[in-house]
Coordinates of C-alpha atoms in Angstrom, one line a residue:
X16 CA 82.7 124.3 124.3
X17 CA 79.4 126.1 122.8
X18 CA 80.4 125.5 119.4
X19 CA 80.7 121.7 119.7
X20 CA 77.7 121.6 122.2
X21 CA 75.7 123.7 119.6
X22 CA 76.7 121.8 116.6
X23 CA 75.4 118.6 118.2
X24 CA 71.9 120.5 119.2
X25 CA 71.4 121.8 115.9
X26 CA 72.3 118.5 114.6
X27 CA 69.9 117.1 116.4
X28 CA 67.1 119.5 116.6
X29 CA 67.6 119.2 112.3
X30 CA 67.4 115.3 112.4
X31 CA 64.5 115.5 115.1
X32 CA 62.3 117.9 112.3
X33 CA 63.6 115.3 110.1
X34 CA 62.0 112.2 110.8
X35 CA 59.3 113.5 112.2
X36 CA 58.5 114.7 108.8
X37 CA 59.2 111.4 107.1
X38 CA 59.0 111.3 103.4
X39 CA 56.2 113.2 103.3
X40 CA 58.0 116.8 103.1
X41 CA 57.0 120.1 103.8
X42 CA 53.7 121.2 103.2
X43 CA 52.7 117.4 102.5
X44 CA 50.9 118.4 99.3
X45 CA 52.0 121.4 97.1
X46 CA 49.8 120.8 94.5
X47 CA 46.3 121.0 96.6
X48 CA 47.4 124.5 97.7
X49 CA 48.9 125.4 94.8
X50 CA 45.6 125.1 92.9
X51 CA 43.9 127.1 95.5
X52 CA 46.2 130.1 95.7
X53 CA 46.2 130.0 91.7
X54 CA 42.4 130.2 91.3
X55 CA 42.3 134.2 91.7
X56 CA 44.8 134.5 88.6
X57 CA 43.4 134.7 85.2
X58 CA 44.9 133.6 82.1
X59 CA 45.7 130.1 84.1
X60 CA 42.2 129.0 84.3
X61 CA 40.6 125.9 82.4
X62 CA 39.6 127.7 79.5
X63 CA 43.5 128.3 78.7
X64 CA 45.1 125.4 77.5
X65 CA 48.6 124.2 76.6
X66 CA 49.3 120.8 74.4
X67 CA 51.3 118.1 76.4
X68 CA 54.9 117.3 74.8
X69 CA 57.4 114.4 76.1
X70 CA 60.4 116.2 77.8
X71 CA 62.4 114.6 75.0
X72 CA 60.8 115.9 71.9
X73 CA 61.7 119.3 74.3
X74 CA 65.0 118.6 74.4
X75 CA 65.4 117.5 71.3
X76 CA 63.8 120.5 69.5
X77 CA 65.6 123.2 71.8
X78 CA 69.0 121.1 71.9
X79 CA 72.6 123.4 71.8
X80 CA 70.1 126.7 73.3
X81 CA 69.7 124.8 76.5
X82 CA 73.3 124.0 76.6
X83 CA 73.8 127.9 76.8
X84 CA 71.2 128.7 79.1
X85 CA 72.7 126.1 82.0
X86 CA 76.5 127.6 80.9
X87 CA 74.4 131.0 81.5
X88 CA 72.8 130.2 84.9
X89 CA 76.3 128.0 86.1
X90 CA 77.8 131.2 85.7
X91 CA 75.5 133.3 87.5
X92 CA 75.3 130.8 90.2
X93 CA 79.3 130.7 90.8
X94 CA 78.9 134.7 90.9
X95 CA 76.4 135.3 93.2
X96 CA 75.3 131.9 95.4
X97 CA 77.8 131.8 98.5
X98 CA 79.0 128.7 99.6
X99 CA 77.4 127.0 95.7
X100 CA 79.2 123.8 94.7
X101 CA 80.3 124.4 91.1
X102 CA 78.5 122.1 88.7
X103 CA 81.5 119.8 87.6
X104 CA 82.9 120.5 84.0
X105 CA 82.2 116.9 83.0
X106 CA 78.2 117.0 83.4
X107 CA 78.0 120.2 81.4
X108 CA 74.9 119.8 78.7
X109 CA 76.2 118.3 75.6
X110 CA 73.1 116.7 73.3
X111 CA 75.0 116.2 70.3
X112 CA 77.0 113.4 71.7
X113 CA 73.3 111.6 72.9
X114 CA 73.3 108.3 71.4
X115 CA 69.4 108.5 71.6
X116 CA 66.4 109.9 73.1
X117 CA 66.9 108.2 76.2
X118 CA 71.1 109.1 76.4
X119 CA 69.6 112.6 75.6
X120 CA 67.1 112.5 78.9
X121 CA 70.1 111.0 81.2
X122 CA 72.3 114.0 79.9
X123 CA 69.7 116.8 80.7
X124 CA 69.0 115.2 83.6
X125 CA 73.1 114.8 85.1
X126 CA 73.5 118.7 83.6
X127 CA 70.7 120.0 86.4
X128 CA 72.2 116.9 88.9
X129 CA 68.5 115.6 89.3
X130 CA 68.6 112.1 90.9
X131 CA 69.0 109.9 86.9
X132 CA 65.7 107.7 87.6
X133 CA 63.6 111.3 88.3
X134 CA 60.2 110.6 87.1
X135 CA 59.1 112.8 83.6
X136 CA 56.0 111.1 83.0
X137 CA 53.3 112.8 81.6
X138 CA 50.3 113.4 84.3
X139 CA 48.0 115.3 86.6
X140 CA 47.1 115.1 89.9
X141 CA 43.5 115.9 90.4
X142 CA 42.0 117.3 93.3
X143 CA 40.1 115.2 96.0
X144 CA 36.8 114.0 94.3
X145 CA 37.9 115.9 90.8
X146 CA 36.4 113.9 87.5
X147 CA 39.3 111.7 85.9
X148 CA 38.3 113.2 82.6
X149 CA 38.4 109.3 81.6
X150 CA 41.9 109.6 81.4
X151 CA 43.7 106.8 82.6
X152 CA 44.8 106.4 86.5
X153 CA 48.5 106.4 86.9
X154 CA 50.1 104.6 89.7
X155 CA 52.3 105.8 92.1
X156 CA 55.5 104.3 91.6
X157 CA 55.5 105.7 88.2
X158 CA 55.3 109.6 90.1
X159 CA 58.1 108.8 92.6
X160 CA 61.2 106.7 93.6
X161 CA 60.6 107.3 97.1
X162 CA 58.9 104.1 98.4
X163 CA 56.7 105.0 101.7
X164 CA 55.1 108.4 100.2
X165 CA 52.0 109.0 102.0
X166 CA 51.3 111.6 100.3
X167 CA 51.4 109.9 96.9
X168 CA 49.5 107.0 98.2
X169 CA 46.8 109.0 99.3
X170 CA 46.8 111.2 96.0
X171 CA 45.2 110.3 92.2
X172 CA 47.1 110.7 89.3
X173 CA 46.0 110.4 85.9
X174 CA 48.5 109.7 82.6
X175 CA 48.1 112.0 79.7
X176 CA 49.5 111.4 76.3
X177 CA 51.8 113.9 74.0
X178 CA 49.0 116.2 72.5
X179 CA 46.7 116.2 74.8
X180 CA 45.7 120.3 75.9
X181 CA 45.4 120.7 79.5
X182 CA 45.2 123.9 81.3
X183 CA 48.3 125.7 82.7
X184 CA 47.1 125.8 86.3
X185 CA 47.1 122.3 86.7
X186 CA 50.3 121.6 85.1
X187 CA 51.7 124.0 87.4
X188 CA 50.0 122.8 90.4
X189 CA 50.9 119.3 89.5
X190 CA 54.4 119.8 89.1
X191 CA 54.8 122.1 92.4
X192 CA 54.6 119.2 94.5
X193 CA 57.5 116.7 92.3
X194 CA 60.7 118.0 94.1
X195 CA 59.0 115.8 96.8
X196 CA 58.8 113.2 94.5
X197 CA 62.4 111.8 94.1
X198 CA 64.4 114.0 92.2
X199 CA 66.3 115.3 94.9
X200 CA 67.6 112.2 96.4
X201 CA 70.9 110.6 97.1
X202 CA 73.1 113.9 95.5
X203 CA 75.3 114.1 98.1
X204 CA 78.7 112.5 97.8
X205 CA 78.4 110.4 100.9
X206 CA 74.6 109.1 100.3
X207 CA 76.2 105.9 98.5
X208 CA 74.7 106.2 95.1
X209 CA 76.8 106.5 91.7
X210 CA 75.7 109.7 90.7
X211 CA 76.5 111.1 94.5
X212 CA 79.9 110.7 94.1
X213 CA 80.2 112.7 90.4
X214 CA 77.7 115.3 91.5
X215 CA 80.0 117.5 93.1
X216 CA 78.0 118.7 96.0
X217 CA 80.2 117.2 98.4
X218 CA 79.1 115.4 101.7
X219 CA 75.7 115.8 103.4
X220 CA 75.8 119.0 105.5
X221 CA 73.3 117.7 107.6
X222 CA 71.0 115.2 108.4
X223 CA 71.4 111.5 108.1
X224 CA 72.8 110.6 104.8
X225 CA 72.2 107.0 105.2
X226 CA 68.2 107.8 104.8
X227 CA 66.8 108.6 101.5
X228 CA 64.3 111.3 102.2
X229 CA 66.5 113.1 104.4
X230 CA 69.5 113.5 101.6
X231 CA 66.7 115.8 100.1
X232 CA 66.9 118.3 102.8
X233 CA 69.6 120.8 102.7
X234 CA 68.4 121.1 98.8
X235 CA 65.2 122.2 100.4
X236 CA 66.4 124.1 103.3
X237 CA 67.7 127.4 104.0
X238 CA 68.7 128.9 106.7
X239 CA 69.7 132.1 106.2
X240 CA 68.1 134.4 109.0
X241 CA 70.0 132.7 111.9
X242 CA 71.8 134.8 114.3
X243 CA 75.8 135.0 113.7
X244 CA 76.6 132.9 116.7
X245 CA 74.4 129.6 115.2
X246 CA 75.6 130.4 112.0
X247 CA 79.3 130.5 113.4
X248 CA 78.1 127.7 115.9
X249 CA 76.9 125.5 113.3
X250 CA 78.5 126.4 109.6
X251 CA 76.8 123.8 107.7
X252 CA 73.6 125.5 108.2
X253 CA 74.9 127.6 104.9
X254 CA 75.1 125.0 102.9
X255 CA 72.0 124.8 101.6
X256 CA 70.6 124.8 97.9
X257 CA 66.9 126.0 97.2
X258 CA 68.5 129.4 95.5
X259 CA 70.2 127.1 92.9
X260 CA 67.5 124.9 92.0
X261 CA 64.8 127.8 92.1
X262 CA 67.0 129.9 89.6
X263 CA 67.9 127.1 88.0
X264 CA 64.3 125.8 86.7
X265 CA 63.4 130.0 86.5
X266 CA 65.4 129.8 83.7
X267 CA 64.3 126.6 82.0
X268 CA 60.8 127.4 82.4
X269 CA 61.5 131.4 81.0
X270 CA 63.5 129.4 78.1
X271 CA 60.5 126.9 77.4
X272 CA 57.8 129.3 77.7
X273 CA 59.2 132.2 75.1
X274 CA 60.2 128.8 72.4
X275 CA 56.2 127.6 72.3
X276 CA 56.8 125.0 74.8
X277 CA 54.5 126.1 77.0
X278 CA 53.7 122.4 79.1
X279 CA 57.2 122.2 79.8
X280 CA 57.7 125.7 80.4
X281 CA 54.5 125.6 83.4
X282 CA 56.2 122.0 84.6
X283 CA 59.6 123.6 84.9
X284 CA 57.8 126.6 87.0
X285 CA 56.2 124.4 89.3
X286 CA 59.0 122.8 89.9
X287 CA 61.3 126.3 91.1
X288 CA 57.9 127.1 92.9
X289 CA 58.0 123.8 95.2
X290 CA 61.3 125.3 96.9
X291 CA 59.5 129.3 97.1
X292 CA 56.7 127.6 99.5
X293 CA 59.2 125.4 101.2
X294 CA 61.0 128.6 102.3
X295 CA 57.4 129.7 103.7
X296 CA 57.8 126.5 106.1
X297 CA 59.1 127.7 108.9
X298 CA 60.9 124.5 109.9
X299 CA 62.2 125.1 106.0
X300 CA 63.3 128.3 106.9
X301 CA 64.9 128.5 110.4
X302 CA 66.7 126.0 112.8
X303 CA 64.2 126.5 115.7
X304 CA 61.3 128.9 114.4
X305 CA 60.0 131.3 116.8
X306 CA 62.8 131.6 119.1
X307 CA 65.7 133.8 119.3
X308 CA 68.9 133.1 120.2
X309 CA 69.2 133.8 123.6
X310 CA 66.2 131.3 123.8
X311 CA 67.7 129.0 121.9
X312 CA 70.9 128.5 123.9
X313 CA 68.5 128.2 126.9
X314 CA 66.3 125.5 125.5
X315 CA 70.1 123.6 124.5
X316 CA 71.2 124.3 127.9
X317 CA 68.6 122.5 129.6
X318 CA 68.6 119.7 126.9
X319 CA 72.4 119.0 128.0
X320 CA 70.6 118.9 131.8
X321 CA 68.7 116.4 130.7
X322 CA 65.7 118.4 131.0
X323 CA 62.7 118.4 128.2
X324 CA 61.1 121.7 127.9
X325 CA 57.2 121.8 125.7
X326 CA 58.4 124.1 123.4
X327 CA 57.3 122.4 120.0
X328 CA 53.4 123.3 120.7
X329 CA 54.3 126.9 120.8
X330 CA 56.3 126.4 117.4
X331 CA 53.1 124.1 116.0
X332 CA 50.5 127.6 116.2
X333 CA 53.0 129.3 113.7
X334 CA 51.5 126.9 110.7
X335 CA 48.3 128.3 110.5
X336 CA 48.8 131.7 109.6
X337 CA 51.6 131.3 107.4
X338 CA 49.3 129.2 105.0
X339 CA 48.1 132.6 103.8
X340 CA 51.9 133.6 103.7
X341 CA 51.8 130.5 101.4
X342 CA 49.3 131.5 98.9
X343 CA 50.7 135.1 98.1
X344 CA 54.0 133.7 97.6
X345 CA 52.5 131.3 94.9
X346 CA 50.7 134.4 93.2
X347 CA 53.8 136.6 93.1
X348 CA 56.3 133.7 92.4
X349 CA 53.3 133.4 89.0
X350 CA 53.0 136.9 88.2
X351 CA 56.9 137.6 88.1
X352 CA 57.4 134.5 85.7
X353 CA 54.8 136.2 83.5
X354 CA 56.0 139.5 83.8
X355 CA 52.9 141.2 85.5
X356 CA 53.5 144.0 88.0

């Protein structure tokens, strides 16, 4: 009886955090506190500078090498990520058989099983009253596929062009907050889209999959500090996938940076950094943050009473502090990439 009573509580507590959050997810904006925790770091400040490339001259330049580096990290992933959905054999990296630049993108993009109309423009995001640099705005709907982004609407973007040299720290810090963005929606084999079904990640573990922002979820998600009885309670809660994309775009970004393509190698960092803060989230990170178990059965208990206990205030005062938790997650997550101690 507790495990069917406990799977629809944590079903619902996880669809409750859910909406709530809309498709504005997690921290809101990555890229405003990614800038901030960045400032203390040398060698990522304005006066460095890296020159802007389209992700296809990348991908044409690097070709076959980032054929072995997926094989590379698909292997490591089937090693050592429990419960990992094996990248199916037919979306494996081949850019010899691209029929042009634009076969080639689709390719790279179905070899990583990013959503195929994830946004690779060339931009910024500038800080709240930050000079455009007379550089073009961009609009919105060319930075995400999610309609309804408050956080993009609220946001200014401006284009950049192939050559231009912009500093690493905003490239990074622009591309922190893009997982948000898109590129994670609709993967799941039940979410109704084409590339769902061929993706091999199987059905939604949890959440509605009839929603768009919420397909993004268990890819941002995990839930690995629960007690054994949710975990048994609940076994979807394992199913979860910010390992696979962080060590996934860890690897393009160490593969980009050590060939001299530096812009995609900070873009590709930003983008493993997004899921490191998520897991600083505490609603990222755990079912019901705060409480323990025995708590946690009590709260369901008088749920199925039809009682309505205040306990989300309590769980609200966790945010502040772990802001700092935030920032010192985005310095390490840096220095490792570059190989500082």
């Amino acid at each position: 009886m507790f495990r069917s009573f406990g799977l629809l509580y944590l079903q619902a507590c996880l669809s409750t955090a859910l909406l709530a959050a809309g498709p504005a997810a997690a921290w809101s904006n990555h890229a405003l506190a990614t800038r901030s925790a960045l400032a203390p770091l040398t060698g990522l400040a304005a006066g460095a500078s890296v020159e802007v490339e389209r992700i296809e001259t990348f991908l044409a330049a690097q070709g076959r090498v980032l054929t072995d580096v997926l094989d590379e990290h698909e292997r490591w992933a089937r090693e050592h990520l429990p419960d990992y959905p094996p990248r199916p054999d037919a979306l494996r990296f081949a850019p010899g058989d691209a029929s042009d630049a634009a076969d080639l993108r689709r390719r790279f993009l179905a070899a990583l099983r990013l959503a195929p109309d994830a946004r690779t423009e060339l931009y910024l995001q500038r800080l709240p009253g930050e000079s455009l640099e007379g550089r073009p705005m961009l609009p919105g709907a060319e930075v995400t596929t999610l309609g309804g982004n408050r956080v993009v609407a609220r946001s200014q973007y401006v284009r950049l062009a192939a050559g231009d040299r912009v500093s690493p720290a905003e490239v990074l810090s622009t591309a922190s907050d893009e997982p948000d963005y898109g590129m994670d929606l609709g993967l799941w084999a039940d979410n109704g889209t084409a590339h769902g079904r061929v993706y091999g990640f199987g059905p939604q573990p949890f959440g509605n999959p009839a929603l768009a922002f919420s397909s993004q979820a268990p890819i941002h998600m995990g839930f690995w500090h629960e007690s054994p009885i949710v975990s048994a309670a609940a076994p979807f809660l394992k199913r979860t996938l910010p390992e696979y994309r962080i060590t996934l775009f860890i690897a393009l970004a160490r593969q980009a940076l050590r060939t001299g393509h530096a812009y995609w190698g900070w873009r590709f960092a930003g983008w493993a950094l997004h899921y490191v803060q998520d897991l600083t989230q505490p609603y990222h990170a755990r079912v019901l943050p705060g409480l323990g178990t025995a708590r946690m059965l009590w709260i369901n208990a008088l749920s199925l009473a039809g009682e309505n206990p205040a306990a989300r205030d309590a769980m609200i005062d966790l945010l502040v502090p772990l802001m700092s938790e935030f920032g010192a997650h985005t310095r390490a997550f840096v220095r490792a990439l570059r190989g500082e101690p």
